[in-house]
Structures are given as C-alpha cells and as structure tokens.
Tab-separated table of C-alpha atoms in Angstrom:
chain	number	residue	atom	x	y	z
A	11	MET	CA	-21.433	-14.807	70.812
A	12	ASN	CA	-19.284	-16.160	67.946
A	13	LEU	CA	-15.913	-14.698	68.993
A	14	THR	CA	-13.396	-16.214	71.347
A	15	PHE	CA	-9.746	-16.006	72.149
A	16	SER	CA	-7.467	-18.808	70.931
A	17	PRO	CA	-4.537	-20.071	72.651
A	18	MET	CA	-2.459	-17.809	70.310
A	19	LYS	CA	-4.547	-14.811	71.725
A	20	LYS	CA	-5.952	-14.366	68.423
A	21	ILE	CA	-9.583	-13.766	67.961
A	22	ILE	CA	-11.528	-16.329	65.560
A	23	ASP	CA	-14.544	-15.465	64.150
A	24	TYR	CA	-16.494	-18.832	64.037
A	25	GLN	CA	-18.959	-17.460	61.605
A	26	LYS	CA	-16.135	-16.633	58.913
A	27	TYR	CA	-13.751	-19.554	59.266
A	28	CYS	CA	-14.291	-23.438	58.933
A	29	VAL	CA	-12.136	-26.554	58.430
A	30	VAL	CA	-12.724	-28.696	55.432
A	31	ILE	CA	-11.455	-32.339	55.112
A	32	PRO	CA	-11.751	-34.279	51.928
A	33	ALA	CA	-11.662	-38.006	52.996
A	34	TYR	CA	-11.495	-41.292	51.170
A	35	ASN	CA	-10.865	-44.559	53.203
A	36	PRO	CA	-8.860	-42.535	55.802
A	37	GLY	CA	-8.767	-45.413	58.346
A	38	LYS	CA	-8.180	-44.568	61.976
A	39	THR	CA	-6.504	-41.249	61.177
A	40	ILE	CA	-9.687	-39.333	60.495
A	41	SER	CA	-10.848	-39.671	64.156
A	42	LYS	CA	-7.193	-38.886	65.322
A	43	LEU	CA	-7.204	-35.813	62.974
A	44	ILE	CA	-10.555	-34.517	64.409
A	45	GLN	CA	-9.281	-34.954	67.970
A	46	ALA	CA	-6.093	-33.098	67.182
A	47	ILE	CA	-8.074	-30.212	65.697
A	48	ARG	CA	-10.359	-30.034	68.683
A	49	ALA	CA	-7.185	-29.976	70.934
A	50	VAL	CA	-6.224	-26.850	69.097
A	51	ASP	CA	-9.505	-25.163	68.997
A	52	ARG	CA	-12.887	-26.560	70.410
A	53	TYR	CA	-15.487	-24.487	68.322
A	54	ILE	CA	-14.257	-24.086	64.613
A	55	GLN	CA	-16.700	-25.935	62.590
A	56	ILE	CA	-15.265	-29.003	60.934
A	57	ILE	CA	-16.686	-30.199	57.476
A	58	VAL	CA	-15.809	-33.786	56.398
A	59	VAL	CA	-16.591	-34.764	52.747
A	60	ASP	CA	-16.661	-38.606	52.629
A	61	ASP	CA	-15.669	-39.262	49.020
A	62	GLY	CA	-17.323	-42.704	48.911
A	63	SER	CA	-15.309	-44.324	51.605
A	64	THR	CA	-15.836	-48.217	51.990
A	65	ASP	CA	-13.834	-48.665	55.337
A	66	ASP	CA	-16.452	-47.428	57.628
A	67	SER	CA	-13.977	-44.979	59.063
A	68	ILE	CA	-16.285	-41.910	58.745
A	69	SER	CA	-18.735	-43.504	61.065
A	70	SER	CA	-15.991	-43.810	63.756
A	71	ILE	CA	-16.076	-40.023	64.266
A	72	PRO	CA	-17.583	-39.405	67.671
A	73	ALA	CA	-20.947	-37.443	67.713
A	74	GLU	CA	-19.684	-35.121	70.284
A	75	GLN	CA	-16.961	-33.691	68.070
A	76	SER	CA	-19.955	-31.780	66.182
A	77	VAL	CA	-18.593	-32.706	62.771
A	78	LEU	CA	-20.758	-31.782	59.557
A	79	ILE	CA	-20.344	-34.815	57.230
A	80	HIS	CA	-21.362	-34.996	53.522
A	81	SER	CA	-21.166	-38.351	51.976
A	82	TYR	CA	-21.007	-39.752	48.413
A	83	VAL	CA	-22.123	-43.354	47.738
A	84	THR	CA	-19.280	-43.637	45.085
A	85	ASN	CA	-15.759	-42.300	44.895
A	86	MET	CA	-15.811	-38.924	42.793
A	87	GLY	CA	-12.270	-37.798	43.411
A	88	LYS	CA	-10.543	-35.174	45.557
A	89	GLY	CA	-11.385	-32.295	43.260
A	90	ALA	CA	-15.031	-33.083	43.456
A	91	ALA	CA	-14.833	-33.593	47.264
A	92	ILE	CA	-13.037	-30.441	47.665
A	93	LYS	CA	-15.778	-28.418	45.586
A	94	THR	CA	-18.528	-30.119	47.713
A	95	GLY	CA	-16.782	-28.925	50.832
A	96	VAL	CA	-16.744	-25.428	49.403
A	97	ARG	CA	-20.515	-25.602	48.710
A	98	CYS	CA	-21.449	-27.101	51.990
A	99	ALA	CA	-19.324	-24.237	53.754
A	100	ARG	CA	-20.862	-21.462	51.422
A	101	GLU	CA	-24.398	-22.734	52.335
A	102	ARG	CA	-23.488	-22.274	56.049
A	103	GLY	CA	-22.228	-18.866	55.389
A	104	PHE	CA	-18.570	-19.240	55.992
A	105	ARG	CA	-16.240	-17.048	54.036
A	106	TYR	CA	-12.746	-18.807	54.260
A	107	GLY	CA	-12.146	-22.692	54.499
A	108	LEU	CA	-9.062	-24.219	55.819
A	109	PHE	CA	-8.312	-27.370	53.840
A	110	LEU	CA	-6.475	-30.421	55.376
A	111	ASP	CA	-5.845	-34.043	53.943
A	112	ALA	CA	-7.388	-36.738	56.147
A	113	ASP	CA	-4.180	-38.698	56.628
A	114	MET	CA	-2.525	-36.752	59.307
A	115	GLN	CA	0.360	-35.549	57.267
A	116	HIS	CA	-0.662	-31.902	58.091
A	117	ASP	CA	-0.147	-30.757	61.690
A	118	PRO	CA	-3.496	-29.228	62.961
A	119	ALA	CA	-1.394	-26.897	65.325
A	120	ARG	CA	-0.700	-24.616	62.484
A	121	ILE	CA	-4.459	-24.018	61.864
A	122	LEU	CA	-4.527	-20.843	63.991
A	123	GLU	CA	-1.257	-19.497	62.120
A	124	PHE	CA	-2.947	-19.928	58.762
A	125	ILE	CA	-6.012	-17.699	60.201
A	126	LYS	CA	-3.556	-15.252	61.605
A	127	ARG	CA	-1.616	-14.742	58.374
A	128	ARG	CA	-4.663	-14.246	56.369
A	129	GLU	CA	-6.096	-11.620	58.960
A	130	VAL	CA	-2.745	-9.747	58.927
A	131	ASN	CA	-1.940	-9.807	55.150
A	132	ARG	CA	-5.609	-9.887	54.003
A	133	THR	CA	-4.885	-12.383	51.213
A	134	ASP	CA	-7.090	-14.602	49.036
A	135	LEU	CA	-4.977	-17.658	49.672
A	136	VAL	CA	-2.692	-18.961	52.443
A	137	LEU	CA	-0.628	-21.801	51.012
A	138	GLY	CA	1.358	-24.231	53.216
A	139	ILE	CA	5.130	-24.993	52.460
A	140	ARG	CA	6.350	-28.370	53.590
A	141	SER	CA	9.970	-28.868	54.615
A	142	PHE	CA	10.603	-31.989	52.343
A	143	PHE	CA	13.924	-33.133	53.564
A	144	LYS	CA	12.820	-33.286	57.103
A	145	THR	CA	9.900	-35.510	56.460
A	146	GLY	CA	11.439	-38.893	55.340
A	147	MET	CA	9.711	-38.492	51.951
A	148	PRO	CA	11.238	-40.406	49.155
A	149	PHE	CA	13.487	-38.623	46.655
A	150	HIS	CA	11.143	-39.198	43.755
A	151	ARG	CA	8.462	-37.494	45.525
A	152	ILE	CA	10.589	-34.578	46.317
A	153	LEU	CA	11.846	-34.347	42.865
A	154	SER	CA	8.184	-34.632	41.496
A	155	ASN	CA	6.893	-31.859	43.914
A	156	SER	CA	9.804	-29.602	43.197
A	157	ILE	CA	9.275	-29.740	39.300
A	158	THR	CA	5.479	-29.183	39.497
A	159	SER	CA	5.959	-26.160	41.883
A	160	PHE	CA	8.711	-24.948	39.326
A	161	LEU	CA	6.369	-25.369	36.313
A	162	ILE	CA	3.363	-23.899	38.254
A	163	SER	CA	5.564	-20.819	39.238
A	164	LEU	CA	6.646	-20.184	35.470
A	165	ARG	CA	3.056	-20.477	34.434
A	166	VAL	CA	1.583	-17.718	36.806
A	167	GLY	CA	4.676	-15.569	37.110
A	168	GLN	CA	5.233	-15.778	40.852
A	169	ARG	CA	7.002	-18.020	42.952
A	170	ILE	CA	4.974	-21.013	44.260
A	171	HIS	CA	7.247	-22.894	46.753
A	172	ASP	CA	4.980	-25.903	47.270
A	173	SER	CA	2.100	-26.170	44.814
A	174	GLN	CA	1.104	-29.779	45.776
A	175	CYS	CA	0.553	-29.063	49.353
A	176	GLY	CA	-3.071	-29.705	50.331
A	177	TYR	CA	-2.966	-27.678	53.591
A	178	ARG	CA	-4.152	-24.188	52.549
A	179	LEU	CA	-6.758	-21.573	53.517
A	180	VAL	CA	-8.917	-20.245	50.759
A	181	ASP	CA	-11.465	-17.571	50.153
A	182	LEU	CA	-14.630	-19.733	49.377
A	183	ASN	CA	-15.902	-16.967	47.078
A	184	ASN	CA	-12.901	-17.441	44.779
A	185	ALA	CA	-14.451	-17.641	41.250
A	186	ALA	CA	-11.761	-20.375	40.308
A	187	PHE	CA	-13.729	-23.083	42.055
A	188	GLU	CA	-16.536	-22.827	39.381
A	189	GLN	CA	-13.809	-22.513	36.543
A	190	CYS	CA	-11.934	-25.613	37.614
A	191	HIS	CA	-13.003	-28.957	35.953
A	192	ASP	CA	-10.637	-31.534	37.087
A	193	GLN	CA	-12.437	-33.905	39.515
A	194	GLY	CA	-9.151	-35.640	40.771
A	195	PHE	CA	-5.779	-34.619	42.348
A	196	GLN	CA	-5.035	-32.169	39.651
A	197	PHE	CA	-7.738	-29.849	41.027
A	198	GLU	CA	-5.506	-28.293	43.366
A	199	SER	CA	-2.866	-27.206	40.720
A	200	GLU	CA	-5.650	-26.111	38.472
A	201	PHE	CA	-7.145	-24.057	41.029
A	202	LEU	CA	-3.826	-22.458	41.922
A	203	ILE	CA	-3.151	-21.368	38.251
A	204	LYS	CA	-6.461	-20.094	37.629
A	205	SER	CA	-6.741	-18.239	40.957
A	206	ILE	CA	-3.283	-16.524	40.714
A	207	TYR	CA	-3.182	-15.924	37.058
A	208	THR	CA	-6.408	-13.937	37.452
A	209	GLY	CA	-5.244	-11.881	40.261
A	210	ALA	CA	-5.653	-13.786	43.544
A	211	ASN	CA	-3.103	-12.719	46.086
A	212	TYR	CA	-1.427	-15.036	48.618
A	213	CYS	CA	0.960	-15.536	51.276
A	214	GLU	CA	2.640	-18.875	52.474
A	215	VAL	CA	3.144	-20.582	55.899
A	216	VAL	CA	6.032	-23.248	56.534
A	217	VAL	CA	4.189	-26.341	57.989
A	218	PRO	CA	5.835	-29.498	59.330
A	219	THR	CA	4.678	-32.505	57.302
A	220	ILE	CA	4.705	-36.135	58.713
A	221	TYR	CA	5.236	-38.464	55.727
A	222	HIS	CA	3.838	-42.003	56.304
A	223	GLN	CA	6.095	-44.090	54.007
A	224	SER	CA	4.291	-47.278	54.745
A	225	GLY	CA	0.859	-45.690	54.889
A	226	PHE	CA	-1.915	-45.800	52.398
A	227	SER	CA	-1.628	-43.608	49.275
A	228	SER	CA	-4.283	-43.384	46.815
A	229	ILE	CA	-2.040	-41.475	44.379
A	230	SER	CA	-0.412	-43.503	41.428
A	231	ASN	CA	2.777	-41.452	40.892
A	232	LEU	CA	3.198	-42.362	37.222
A	233	LEU	CA	-0.516	-41.716	36.212
A	234	ASP	CA	-0.581	-38.550	38.389
A	235	THR	CA	2.546	-37.112	36.679
A	236	PHE	CA	0.900	-37.659	33.450
A	237	ARG	CA	-2.299	-35.984	34.464
A	238	PHE	CA	-0.261	-33.046	35.769
A	239	ILE	CA	1.600	-32.679	32.245
A	240	ARG	CA	-1.631	-32.790	30.512
A	241	MET	CA	-3.171	-30.209	32.827
A	242	PHE	CA	-0.358	-28.016	32.531
A	243	LEU	CA	-0.258	-28.233	28.750
A	244	THR	CA	-3.986	-27.657	28.652
A	245	SER	CA	-3.605	-24.430	30.815
A	246	PHE	CA	-2.182	-22.466	27.962
A	247	LYS	CA	-5.525	-22.643	26.317
A	248	TRP	CA	-7.262	-20.942	29.338
A	249	PHE	CA	-5.459	-17.510	29.103
C-alpha cells in the first residue's frame, strides 16, 4: 500500500512524489537535512545528486534513511545535478519532484504544504517565497534577488515573488527540462522563464529561510550576476 496519512492529515501518494536534493560539498548539513525530512515524513523517497563532492559528506548519510544517491566524479554544476535528479526520479516512475538545497536554508517542515498546494490547485509548479528581511540575509543579496525576480516577472508577464528560491515542487514531465541548457546556477531562472512563458501554471508558498551568513556558499555574487544578465538577454532569442 503506497498511501498513508501525513501529520497534516493529507494523503501522500508515495508513487507520485519524491524529494530531490542537489548537493556539492554540503558538509554535515546533508545528514541533518535528511533527518529533518524523515522527521516530517518517514516514507517519501529522497534522491540525492552528489555533484562531485570532495568532502566525503555524502558517505555520512545513514543507510537506514533509504536515500537514493547518484554521484558524479567531477563537479558538473547545479543545473546538471537538477536534470540528473529529474531523470532518476522519472526512471523510478515519479511524477512530481520537490527540490531542496542541501545547505539547510529550506525548512523541511514545509514539504507537506507544497504537496497540499499542488493537490488543491493542480498547478505545474509550486514556488517557495522567502521572507528576506527575517533571515539576516545581507542587503546586497536581498537587492540582487529582488531585481532578478522583477526582471523575470517582466519577461514572463506574471508576478514571480522569489525567482531565486530553490525550494520548489515541479512536474517532472515539464518539457522545459529538456529545453534548458545552463549547467550552473542560472538553470533555475532559465527553467522558470521557459516553463511559465510556454504556459505552465504555478502557485506560491511562503517559506521560512535560515540564512547562514558565515556558512559555505559556492556562488560568486559578481560572476553569478553577470551570468544572470547574459541568460536574461539571451532569453529574448528563445521566444
């Protein structure tokens, strides 16, 4: 029997939904994240894509947590890891994937709310919205996220409150996965533009975010901003 009642008294179809976590040198947070997810739901399938980590953190995931792990030998980029996670989930028959970052900045307690929203609204995407001013996030990061969300909203003609939040639930059959080419952090922005511009519908969920100011970040702000601008300008050639 693949159906069970969650703590929210909401039925989860474990053949339909899974959790996908792209990870690159996540350190101790990956095991903590897995444990936090299991505290929310014991049975939902978790897929971790190890994007060429060199810190041995992935090997620390306890076997009893029943996590599927796909590993790269070298670092391929977040976009590549997401696409690999999608492929692994599809191969196992899942229809929807809930994506979380491996750094514990996304609260797993909201997983069931994402699933509930999708079941109620029947949308192709459920996007997380962070409350920036309650996270201790530096002002330059808040400004950058606000600008990119504004530009993507203009591009797709619909309001996207937080285009850079990696906490999202997606239809794994979305054709945009095959149409996206960025291998790095801009994949998520490219995916949003191509999905929504071509008709995917969405709803949003407010999520608490813990910003680790002194923690590890693999994003170079200046370089990432340049890559976003390049992707955004290139998007006018797509449609």
